Structure formats: C-alpha cells, structure tokens
Short mmCIF file of C-alpha atoms in Angstrom, two decimals:
data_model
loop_
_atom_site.label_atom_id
_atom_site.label_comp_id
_atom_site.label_asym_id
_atom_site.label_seq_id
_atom_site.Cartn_x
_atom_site.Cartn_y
_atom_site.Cartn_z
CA UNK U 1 -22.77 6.29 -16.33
CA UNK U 2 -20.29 4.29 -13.99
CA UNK U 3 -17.62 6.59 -12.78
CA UNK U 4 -14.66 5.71 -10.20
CA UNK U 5 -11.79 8.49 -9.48
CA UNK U 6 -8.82 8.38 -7.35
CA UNK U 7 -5.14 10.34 -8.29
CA UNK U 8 -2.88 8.82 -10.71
CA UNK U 9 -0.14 9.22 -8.51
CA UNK U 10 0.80 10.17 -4.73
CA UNK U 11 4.24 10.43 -3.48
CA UNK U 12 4.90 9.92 0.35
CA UNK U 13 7.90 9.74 2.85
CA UNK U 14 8.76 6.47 4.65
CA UNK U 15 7.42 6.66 8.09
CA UNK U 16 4.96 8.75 7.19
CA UNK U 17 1.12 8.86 7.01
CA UNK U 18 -0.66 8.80 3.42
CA UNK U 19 -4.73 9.11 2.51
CA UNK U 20 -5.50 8.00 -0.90
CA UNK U 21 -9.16 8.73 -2.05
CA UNK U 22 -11.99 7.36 -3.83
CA UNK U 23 -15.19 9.03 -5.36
CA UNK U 24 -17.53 6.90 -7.13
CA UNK U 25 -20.88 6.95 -9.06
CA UNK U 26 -22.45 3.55 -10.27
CA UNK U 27 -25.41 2.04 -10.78
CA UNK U 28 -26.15 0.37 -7.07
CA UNK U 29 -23.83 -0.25 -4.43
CA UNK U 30 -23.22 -3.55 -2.76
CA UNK U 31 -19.56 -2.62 -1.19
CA UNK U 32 -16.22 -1.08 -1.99
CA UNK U 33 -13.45 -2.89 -2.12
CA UNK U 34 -9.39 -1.59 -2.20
CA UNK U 35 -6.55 -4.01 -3.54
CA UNK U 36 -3.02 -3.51 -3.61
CA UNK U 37 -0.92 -4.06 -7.03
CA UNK U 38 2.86 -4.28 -6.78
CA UNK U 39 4.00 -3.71 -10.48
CA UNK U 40 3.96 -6.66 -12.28
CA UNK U 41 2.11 -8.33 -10.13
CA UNK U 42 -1.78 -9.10 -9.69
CA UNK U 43 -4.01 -7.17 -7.35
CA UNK U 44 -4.65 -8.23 -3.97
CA UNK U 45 -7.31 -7.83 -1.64
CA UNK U 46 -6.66 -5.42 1.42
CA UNK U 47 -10.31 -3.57 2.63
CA UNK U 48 -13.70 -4.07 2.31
CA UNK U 49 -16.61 -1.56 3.35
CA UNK U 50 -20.55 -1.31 3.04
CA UNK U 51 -21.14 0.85 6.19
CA UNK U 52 -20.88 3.85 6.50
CA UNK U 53 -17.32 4.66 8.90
CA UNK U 54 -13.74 3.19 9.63
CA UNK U 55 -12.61 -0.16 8.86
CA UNK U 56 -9.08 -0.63 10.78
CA UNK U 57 -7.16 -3.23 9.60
CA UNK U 58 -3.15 -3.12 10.60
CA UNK U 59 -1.24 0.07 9.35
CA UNK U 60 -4.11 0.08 6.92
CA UNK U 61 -7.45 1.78 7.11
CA UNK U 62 -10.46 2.06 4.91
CA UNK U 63 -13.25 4.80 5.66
CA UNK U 64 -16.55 5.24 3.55
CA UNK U 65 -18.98 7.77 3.20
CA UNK U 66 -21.98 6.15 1.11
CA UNK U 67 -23.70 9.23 1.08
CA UNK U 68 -21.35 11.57 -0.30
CA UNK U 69 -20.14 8.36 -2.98
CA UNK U 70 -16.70 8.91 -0.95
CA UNK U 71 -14.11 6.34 0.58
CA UNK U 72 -10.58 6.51 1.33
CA UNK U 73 -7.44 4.17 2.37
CA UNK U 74 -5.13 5.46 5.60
CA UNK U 75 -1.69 3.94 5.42
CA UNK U 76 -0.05 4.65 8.26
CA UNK U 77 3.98 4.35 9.06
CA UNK U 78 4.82 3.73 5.60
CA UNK U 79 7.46 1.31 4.67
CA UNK U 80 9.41 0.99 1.39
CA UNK U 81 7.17 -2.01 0.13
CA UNK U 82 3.88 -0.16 0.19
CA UNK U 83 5.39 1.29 -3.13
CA UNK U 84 2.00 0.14 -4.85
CA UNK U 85 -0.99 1.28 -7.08
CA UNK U 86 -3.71 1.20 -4.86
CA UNK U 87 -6.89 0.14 -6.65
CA UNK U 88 -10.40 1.58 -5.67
CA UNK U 89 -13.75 -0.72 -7.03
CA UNK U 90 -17.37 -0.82 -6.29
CA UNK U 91 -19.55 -3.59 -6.43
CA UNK U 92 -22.46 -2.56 -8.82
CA UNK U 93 -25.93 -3.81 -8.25
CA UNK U 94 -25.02 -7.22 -10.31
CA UNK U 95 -22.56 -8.08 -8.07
CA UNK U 96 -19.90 -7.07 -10.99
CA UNK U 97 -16.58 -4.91 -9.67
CA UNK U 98 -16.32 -1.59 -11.22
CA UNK U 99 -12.63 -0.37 -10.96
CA UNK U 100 -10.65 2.97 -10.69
CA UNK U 101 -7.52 3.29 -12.92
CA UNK U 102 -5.34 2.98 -9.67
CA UNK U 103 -3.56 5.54 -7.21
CA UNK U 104 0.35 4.62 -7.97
CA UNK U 105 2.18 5.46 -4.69
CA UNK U 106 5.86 6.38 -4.46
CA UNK U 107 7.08 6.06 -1.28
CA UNK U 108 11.08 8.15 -0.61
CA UNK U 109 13.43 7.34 2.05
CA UNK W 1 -1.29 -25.86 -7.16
CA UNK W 2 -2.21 -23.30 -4.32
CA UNK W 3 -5.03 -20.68 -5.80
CA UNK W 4 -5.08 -19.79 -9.57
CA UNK W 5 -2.52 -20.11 -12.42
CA UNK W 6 -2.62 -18.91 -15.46
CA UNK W 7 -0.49 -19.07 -18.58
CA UNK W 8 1.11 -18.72 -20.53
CA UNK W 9 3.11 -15.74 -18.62
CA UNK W 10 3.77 -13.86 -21.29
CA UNK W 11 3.34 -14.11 -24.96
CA UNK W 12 3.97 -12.27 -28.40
CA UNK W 13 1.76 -13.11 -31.10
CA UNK W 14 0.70 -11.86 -34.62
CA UNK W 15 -2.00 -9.97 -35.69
CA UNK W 16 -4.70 -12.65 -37.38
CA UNK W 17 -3.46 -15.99 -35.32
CA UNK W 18 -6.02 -17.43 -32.93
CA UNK W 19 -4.62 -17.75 -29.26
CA UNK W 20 -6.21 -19.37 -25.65
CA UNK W 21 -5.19 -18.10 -22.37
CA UNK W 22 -5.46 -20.91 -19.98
CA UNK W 23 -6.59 -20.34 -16.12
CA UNK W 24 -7.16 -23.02 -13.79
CA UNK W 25 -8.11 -22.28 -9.89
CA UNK W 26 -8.12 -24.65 -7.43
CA UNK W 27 -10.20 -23.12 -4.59
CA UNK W 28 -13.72 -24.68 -5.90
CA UNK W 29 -15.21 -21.16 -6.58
CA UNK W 30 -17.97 -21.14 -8.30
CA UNK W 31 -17.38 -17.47 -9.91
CA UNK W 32 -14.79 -16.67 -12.29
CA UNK W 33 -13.47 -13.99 -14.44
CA UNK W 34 -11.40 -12.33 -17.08
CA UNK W 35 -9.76 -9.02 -17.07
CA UNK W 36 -7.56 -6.86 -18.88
CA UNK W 37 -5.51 -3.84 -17.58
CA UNK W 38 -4.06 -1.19 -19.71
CA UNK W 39 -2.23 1.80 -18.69
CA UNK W 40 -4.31 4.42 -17.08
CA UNK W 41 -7.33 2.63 -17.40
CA UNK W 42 -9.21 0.63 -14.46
CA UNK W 43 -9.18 -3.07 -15.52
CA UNK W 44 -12.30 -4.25 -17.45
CA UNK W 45 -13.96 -7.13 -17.86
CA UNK W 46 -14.21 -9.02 -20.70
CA UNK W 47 -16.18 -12.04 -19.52
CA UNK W 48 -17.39 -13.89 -16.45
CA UNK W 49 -18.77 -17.10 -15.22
CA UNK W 50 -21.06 -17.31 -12.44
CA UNK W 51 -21.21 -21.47 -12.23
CA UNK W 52 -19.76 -24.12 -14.26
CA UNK W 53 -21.37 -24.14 -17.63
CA UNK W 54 -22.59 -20.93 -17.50
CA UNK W 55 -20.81 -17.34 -19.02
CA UNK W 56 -21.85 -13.95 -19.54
CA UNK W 57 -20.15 -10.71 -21.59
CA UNK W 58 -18.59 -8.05 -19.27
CA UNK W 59 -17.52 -4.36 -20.17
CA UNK W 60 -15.50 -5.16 -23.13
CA UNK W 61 -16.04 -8.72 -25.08
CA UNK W 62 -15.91 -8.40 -28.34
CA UNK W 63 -13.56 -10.16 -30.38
CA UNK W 64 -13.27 -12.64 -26.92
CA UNK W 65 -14.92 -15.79 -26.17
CA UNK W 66 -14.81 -18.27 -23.07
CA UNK W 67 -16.17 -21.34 -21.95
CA UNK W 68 -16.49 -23.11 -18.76
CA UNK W 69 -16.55 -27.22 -18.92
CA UNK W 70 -15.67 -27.73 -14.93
CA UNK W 71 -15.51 -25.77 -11.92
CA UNK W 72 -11.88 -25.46 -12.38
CA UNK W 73 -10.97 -24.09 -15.97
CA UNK W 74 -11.91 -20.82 -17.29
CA UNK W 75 -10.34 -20.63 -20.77
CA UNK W 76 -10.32 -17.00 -22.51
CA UNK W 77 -9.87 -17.15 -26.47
CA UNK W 78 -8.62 -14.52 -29.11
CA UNK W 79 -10.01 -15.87 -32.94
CA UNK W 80 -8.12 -13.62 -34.94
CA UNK W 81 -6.33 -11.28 -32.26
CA UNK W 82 -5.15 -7.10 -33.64
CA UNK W 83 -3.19 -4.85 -31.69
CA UNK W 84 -5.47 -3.46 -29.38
CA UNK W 85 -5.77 -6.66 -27.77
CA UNK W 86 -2.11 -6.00 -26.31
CA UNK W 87 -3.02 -5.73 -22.72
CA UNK W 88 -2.15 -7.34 -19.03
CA UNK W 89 -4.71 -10.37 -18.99
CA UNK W 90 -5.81 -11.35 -15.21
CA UNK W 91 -7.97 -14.36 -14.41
CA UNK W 92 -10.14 -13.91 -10.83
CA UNK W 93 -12.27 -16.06 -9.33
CA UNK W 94 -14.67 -15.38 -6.26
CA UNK W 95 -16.91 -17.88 -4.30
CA UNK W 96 -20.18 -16.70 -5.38
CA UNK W 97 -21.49 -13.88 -7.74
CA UNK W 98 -24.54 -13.13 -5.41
CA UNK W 99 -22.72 -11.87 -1.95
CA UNK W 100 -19.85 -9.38 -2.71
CA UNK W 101 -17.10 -11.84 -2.13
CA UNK W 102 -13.26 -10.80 -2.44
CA UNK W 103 -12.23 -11.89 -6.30
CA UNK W 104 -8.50 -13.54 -6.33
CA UNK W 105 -6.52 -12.75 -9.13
CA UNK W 106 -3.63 -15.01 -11.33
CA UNK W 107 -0.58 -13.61 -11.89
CA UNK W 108 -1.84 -12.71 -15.02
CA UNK W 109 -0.78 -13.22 -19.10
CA UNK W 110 0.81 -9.91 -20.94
CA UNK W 111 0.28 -10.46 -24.46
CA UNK W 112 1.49 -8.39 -27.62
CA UNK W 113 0.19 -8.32 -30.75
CA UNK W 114 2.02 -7.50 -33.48
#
C-alpha cells in the first residue's frame, strides 16, 4: 500500500533550527513535494525534490533520499509565524499527490 | 479574482439535503481537484479533472460527484450528504496532470452535517 509518515507534532524555540521528516512508500515516484498550512488556512507550496540531495530555498530547506524513501524540511532561524503543519506528499506514478497527515509545529518564544 | 475561490466558506447542513460546493480558478489550468482534510488524516481526494470535460474518482468518492463544463469551474456535489461528510473541503488546481506541477489550493469550504 501507499504509506507517508512524518510526527504529529514538533515543538521548537524561536531562533532556533528545526528538521521535520518524511518517510514514504508508494506506488512510483515522480517528486515530493512540502506545503505549509497555517490553521485555517489552505496549504501552500514551499519545496519540491526529485533528486537525490539539498534543495535550499531561504530559511527553508528540503533534502531527499530516494533510496532510503526519506526526505526532510530544515527551517532555520525560526520566527513566530512558521507556527504551521508542515505537509509531506509524493507524487505517485499517475501524477496524483499522496499526502502525510501533517507535522504541526509549535514554535515558543 | 486572483487564483481560486471557493464557497461557500463555511456551511451547516442536514443529514439527507443535497448541497454543491462551488470552485472557480482563474489561472487557465487545465488540472483540477477536490480534497477533504480531517483531523489526523492526510487530505484525500475525492475527485479530479485532468481537462475540461473530463473527471476521474480519487481516494475517496463515493457519495460525491463533479463535473467540469469550462476550464474554469470545478463543481463538487453531495446528493444526500450524512455526517461523515463533515470535513475541511479544498479545491486545487495544477497546470497539467502529466509533469508534477505545484497544485494551488482555495481557501477551502468546512461543512457540517448534522
């Protein structure tokens, strides 16, 4: 079956550096994409990776390992408005996003 | 209108009525879709559209049904909705369905059913 996992929740100081990661199993791979979701809000897009390595983008990184069905997303000097879920999905062989329940992340003064 | 809208923004509705969530984009993508998101779970899809006047079922369409007239509209109806079809509802659309394109989300309908 289709499987994405990432923590339900991460809590983080402001300033500081947080890594929240993704393991997936699905059915083909054609990318993995991470969106941010302020609550009540929709997702939006942040990172996308289909090599293998580090995509830098800002205070925001996204790494992926394809072989070990492995990515993670690097926020570095955290602010208070990166209090987010963090949403991890793969792009299946139909070209169909398969999503992770979300990372919510608490960020404290 | 700047990207996609959706309504209506929220809703509360009782078990048995039919209801249509309306979403209209404005970016001429030719791929959109309907989620829903429910507390702890990743959100699903219900249906999709690759091109005007074509749809297909996603993860979770029963009870669900869509249509596509026009680039622009991507109507989701509920024929007789229940209670488990309380949920966040988020339209997305994407330029194609054949290149792994970022999707762009509404700001999405939350619906009870009572």
């Amino acid at each position: 079956g289709q499987n994405i996992d990432q923590p339900t929740e991460m809590t983080a100081t402001e300033g500081a550096i947080v890594q929240i990661n993704c393991t997936y199993q699905t059915s083909g791979f054609n990318g993995l994409f991470w969106y941010q979701q302020h609550a009540g809000e929709a997702p939006t897009f942040l990172s996308y990776n289909v090599l293998d390595g580090l995509e830098e983008k800002g205070r925001f990184s996204s790494f992926l390992s394809r072989s070990k069905g492995y990515s993670y997303l690097l926020l570095k000097e955290l602010q208070m408005k990166d209090s987010a879920s963090y949403l991890c999905a793969v792009m299946d062989s139909n070209y169909q996003l398969i999503w992770g329940a979300g990372t919510k992340l608490i960020i404290k003064p | 209108i700047a990207g996609i809208t959706q309504a209506p923004t929220s809703q509360i509705l009782a078990a048995g009525r039919r209801m249509t969530l309306r979403c209209t984009q404005d970016m001429r993508h030719n791929a959109m879709y309907w989620y829903r998101q429910d507390l702890g779970l990743g959100l699903r899809l219900i249906h999709y559209s690759n091109t005007a006047g074509t749809t297909g079922k996603g993860e979770v369409p029963d009870g669900y049904s869509v249509s596509r007239a026009n680039t622009d509209d991507f109507p989701l109806t509920l024929a007789s909705a229940v209670p488990s079809q309380t949920s966040v509802y988020f339209c997305a659309s994407s330029y194609s369905t054949s290149e792994p394109y970022e999707q762009y989300f509404g700001p999405g309908t939350r619906l009870t059913v009572t």
